[in-house]
GROMACS .gro file of C-alpha atoms in nm:
model
  190
    1UNK     CA    1   5.253   6.602  10.221
    2UNK     CA    2   5.573   6.720  10.137
    3UNK     CA    3   5.933   6.562  10.218
    4UNK     CA    4   6.108   6.854  10.367
    5UNK     CA    5   5.888   6.952  10.614
    6UNK     CA    6   5.682   7.251  10.638
    7UNK     CA    7   5.974   7.483  10.679
    8UNK     CA    8   6.179   7.379  10.390
    9UNK     CA    9   5.886   7.431  10.116
   10UNK     CA   10   5.936   7.664   9.850
   11UNK     CA   11   5.647   7.841   9.947
   12UNK     CA   12   5.727   7.906  10.306
   13UNK     CA   13   5.794   8.240  10.486
   14UNK     CA   14   6.030   8.308  10.737
   15UNK     CA   15   5.904   8.266  11.086
   16UNK     CA   16   5.843   8.540  11.321
   17UNK     CA   17   6.149   8.689  11.471
   18UNK     CA   18   6.331   8.602  11.155
   19UNK     CA   19   6.505   8.843  10.950
   20UNK     CA   20   6.470   8.767  10.557
   21UNK     CA   21   6.818   8.815  10.419
   22UNK     CA   22   6.880   9.020  10.095
   23UNK     CA   23   7.026   8.885   9.817
   24UNK     CA   24   7.383   8.882   9.818
   25UNK     CA   25   7.579   8.972   9.517
   26UNK     CA   26   7.891   8.736   9.436
   27UNK     CA   27   8.225   8.909   9.459
   28UNK     CA   28   8.439   8.996   9.156
   29UNK     CA   29   8.785   8.913   9.276
   30UNK     CA   30   8.719   8.545   9.267
   31UNK     CA   31   8.722   8.579   8.876
   32UNK     CA   32   9.118   8.767   8.911
   33UNK     CA   33   9.240   8.410   8.996
   34UNK     CA   34   9.226   8.051   8.855
   35UNK     CA   35   9.090   7.781   9.093
   36UNK     CA   36   9.440   7.648   9.267
   37UNK     CA   37   9.547   7.998   9.364
   38UNK     CA   38   9.227   8.087   9.557
   39UNK     CA   39   9.327   7.738   9.688
   40UNK     CA   40   9.649   7.862   9.820
   41UNK     CA   41   9.521   8.206   9.939
   42UNK     CA   42   9.270   8.037  10.126
   43UNK     CA   43   9.563   7.781  10.293
   44UNK     CA   44   9.717   8.097  10.388
   45UNK     CA   45   9.389   8.282  10.516
   46UNK     CA   46   9.331   7.955  10.734
   47UNK     CA   47   9.658   7.952  10.847
   48UNK     CA   48   9.652   8.314  10.989
   49UNK     CA   49   9.264   8.274  11.156
   50UNK     CA   50   9.373   8.080  11.426
   51UNK     CA   51   9.017   8.095  11.600
   52UNK     CA   52   8.869   7.935  11.262
   53UNK     CA   53   8.602   8.201  11.272
   54UNK     CA   54   8.630   8.286  10.919
   55UNK     CA   55   8.785   8.684  11.022
   56UNK     CA   56   9.136   8.718  11.050
   57UNK     CA   57   9.141   8.936  11.343
   58UNK     CA   58   9.341   9.146  11.573
   59UNK     CA   59   9.385   8.849  11.888
   60UNK     CA   60   9.437   8.607  11.528
   61UNK     CA   61   9.748   8.868  11.403
   62UNK     CA   62   9.876   8.878  11.775
   63UNK     CA   63   9.893   8.515  11.785
   64UNK     CA   64  10.110   8.488  11.413
   65UNK     CA   65  10.320   8.751  11.520
   66UNK     CA   66  10.404   8.596  11.856
   67UNK     CA   67  10.453   8.247  11.674
   68UNK     CA   68  10.716   8.458  11.436
   69UNK     CA   69  10.892   8.596  11.734
   70UNK     CA   70  10.773   8.965  11.676
   71UNK     CA   71  10.603   9.148  11.912
   72UNK     CA   72  10.324   9.385  11.718
   73UNK     CA   73  10.282   9.742  11.825
   74UNK     CA   74   9.912   9.901  11.803
   75UNK     CA   75  10.050  10.104  11.499
   76UNK     CA   76  10.147   9.777  11.311
   77UNK     CA   77   9.776   9.616  11.388
   78UNK     CA   78   9.594   9.870  11.311
   79UNK     CA   79   9.757   9.959  10.988
   80UNK     CA   80   9.691   9.583  10.908
   81UNK     CA   81   9.344   9.605  10.975
   82UNK     CA   82   9.275   9.943  10.834
   83UNK     CA   83   9.472   9.808  10.497
   84UNK     CA   84   9.108   9.626  10.433
   85UNK     CA   85   8.868   9.725  10.145
   86UNK     CA   86   8.656   9.989  10.281
   87UNK     CA   87   8.962  10.082  10.553
   88UNK     CA   88   8.780  10.193  10.813
   89UNK     CA   89   8.534  10.012  11.049
   90UNK     CA   90   8.253  10.073  11.234
   91UNK     CA   91   8.350   9.972  11.552
   92UNK     CA   92   8.583   9.676  11.708
   93UNK     CA   93   8.350   9.443  11.704
   94UNK     CA   94   8.416   9.495  11.283
   95UNK     CA   95   8.761   9.506  11.336
   96UNK     CA   96   8.848   9.239  11.108
   97UNK     CA   97   8.930   9.069  10.739
   98UNK     CA   98   8.701   8.780  10.620
   99UNK     CA   99   8.859   8.586  10.295
  100UNK     CA  100   8.667   8.792  10.057
  101UNK     CA  101   8.866   9.099  10.175
  102UNK     CA  102   9.221   8.908  10.222
  103UNK     CA  103   9.181   8.763   9.823
  104UNK     CA  104   9.099   9.157   9.729
  105UNK     CA  105   9.392   9.262   9.938
  106UNK     CA  106   9.629   8.998   9.783
  107UNK     CA  107   9.507   9.063   9.421
  108UNK     CA  108   9.585   9.458   9.479
  109UNK     CA  109   9.905   9.351   9.626
  110UNK     CA  110   9.978   9.094   9.322
  111UNK     CA  111   9.872   9.334   9.070
  112UNK     CA  112  10.122   9.610   9.161
  113UNK     CA  113  10.406   9.385   9.063
  114UNK     CA  114  10.562   9.366   8.778
  115UNK     CA  115  10.495   9.064   8.501
  116UNK     CA  116  10.749   8.797   8.483
  117UNK     CA  117  10.888   8.932   8.101
  118UNK     CA  118  11.006   9.281   8.249
  119UNK     CA  119  11.120   9.153   8.579
  120UNK     CA  120  11.352   8.897   8.345
  121UNK     CA  121  11.436   9.170   8.106
  122UNK     CA  122  11.534   9.405   8.404
  123UNK     CA  123  11.756   9.120   8.572
  124UNK     CA  124  11.869   9.025   8.228
  125UNK     CA  125  12.098   9.366   8.175
  126UNK     CA  126  12.335   9.238   8.449
  127UNK     CA  127  12.360   8.862   8.380
  128UNK     CA  128  12.655   8.872   8.106
  129UNK     CA  129  12.664   8.515   8.052
  130UNK     CA  130  12.291   8.458   8.015
  131UNK     CA  131  12.330   8.207   8.333
  132UNK     CA  132  11.982   8.332   8.513
  133UNK     CA  133  12.236   8.475   8.801
  134UNK     CA  134  12.358   8.792   8.905
  135UNK     CA  135  12.645   8.864   9.101
  136UNK     CA  136  12.514   8.980   9.449
  137UNK     CA  137  12.725   9.239   9.531
  138UNK     CA  138  12.693   9.428   9.195
  139UNK     CA  139  12.299   9.418   9.227
  140UNK     CA  140  12.350   9.502   9.611
  141UNK     CA  141  12.522   9.833   9.406
  142UNK     CA  142  12.255   9.931   9.186
  143UNK     CA  143  11.941   9.858   9.399
  144UNK     CA  144  12.125  10.110   9.651
  145UNK     CA  145  12.189  10.363   9.375
  146UNK     CA  146  11.956  10.391   9.122
  147UNK     CA  147  11.568  10.443   9.097
  148UNK     CA  148  11.321  10.352   9.359
  149UNK     CA  149  11.647  10.320   9.658
  150UNK     CA  150  11.630   9.995   9.885
  151UNK     CA  151  11.821  10.035  10.225
  152UNK     CA  152  12.052   9.768  10.342
  153UNK     CA  153  11.800   9.592  10.516
  154UNK     CA  154  11.540   9.557  10.239
  155UNK     CA  155  11.804   9.493  10.015
  156UNK     CA  156  11.959   9.204  10.267
  157UNK     CA  157  11.573   9.042  10.329
  158UNK     CA  158  11.617   9.030   9.898
  159UNK     CA  159  11.928   8.847   9.870
  160UNK     CA  160  11.936   8.626  10.196
  161UNK     CA  161  11.782   8.305  10.150
  162UNK     CA  162  11.723   8.022   9.868
  163UNK     CA  163  11.802   8.238   9.582
  164UNK     CA  164  12.131   8.332   9.660
  165UNK     CA  165  12.417   8.072   9.645
  166UNK     CA  166  12.765   8.043   9.811
  167UNK     CA  167  12.951   8.203   9.532
  168UNK     CA  168  12.718   8.487   9.581
  169UNK     CA  169  12.496   8.473   9.294
  170UNK     CA  170  12.143   8.578   9.328
  171UNK     CA  171  11.920   8.334   9.106
  172UNK     CA  172  11.671   8.602   8.972
  173UNK     CA  173  11.500   8.354   8.720
  174UNK     CA  174  11.423   8.072   9.035
  175UNK     CA  175  11.312   8.379   9.191
  176UNK     CA  176  11.094   8.533   8.936
  177UNK     CA  177  10.935   8.154   8.906
  178UNK     CA  178  10.831   8.215   9.273
  179UNK     CA  179  10.677   8.587   9.215
  180UNK     CA  180  10.463   8.418   8.881
  181UNK     CA  181  10.116   8.467   8.986
  182UNK     CA  182   9.877   8.407   8.650
  183UNK     CA  183  10.186   8.265   8.383
  184UNK     CA  184  10.166   7.896   8.420
  185UNK     CA  185   9.773   7.818   8.530
  186UNK     CA  186   9.678   8.068   8.272
  187UNK     CA  187   9.875   7.929   7.982
  188UNK     CA  188   9.779   7.598   8.086
  189UNK     CA  189   9.391   7.727   8.094
  190UNK     CA  190   9.383   7.791   7.714
   0.00000   0.00000   0.00000
């Protein structure tokens, strides 16, 4: 007699009415990140998934936006929900993002970022005293006039916050540390 019961034996067949599950292949997206990074993404995902059903749905997004004091438009919600891997969805029941999709989306966006050395080198051109800081007004001028120009709202979002001090200096070294994705974790893994 089996200690697991008749329905849990290795040779058992599915009972009538149940469909056998196909073998699921693991997602390669989990190899892009270190375990602590995946844990951080999981925590972020959980904060967005208000109903805790494992899928970020339109209702979850509306809740997050309303908590932030933002009234999302239909276009905004559609853009967020169709940005998922695979894009379109079959019907409204399939309209959502699970954790694997969320992780894939984060990986795609983070891979678009320049690496730490390139970012530091770009800012160091403006850092005459090698202090890790750049004058906000000088940075604002360059961001508006050179390369992929930014508008005033984008510049304000970048420069207003914990990285700008009262003397009008932007601490780019600290900012780059926050953006770091694989830096320390991959070095520590070696």
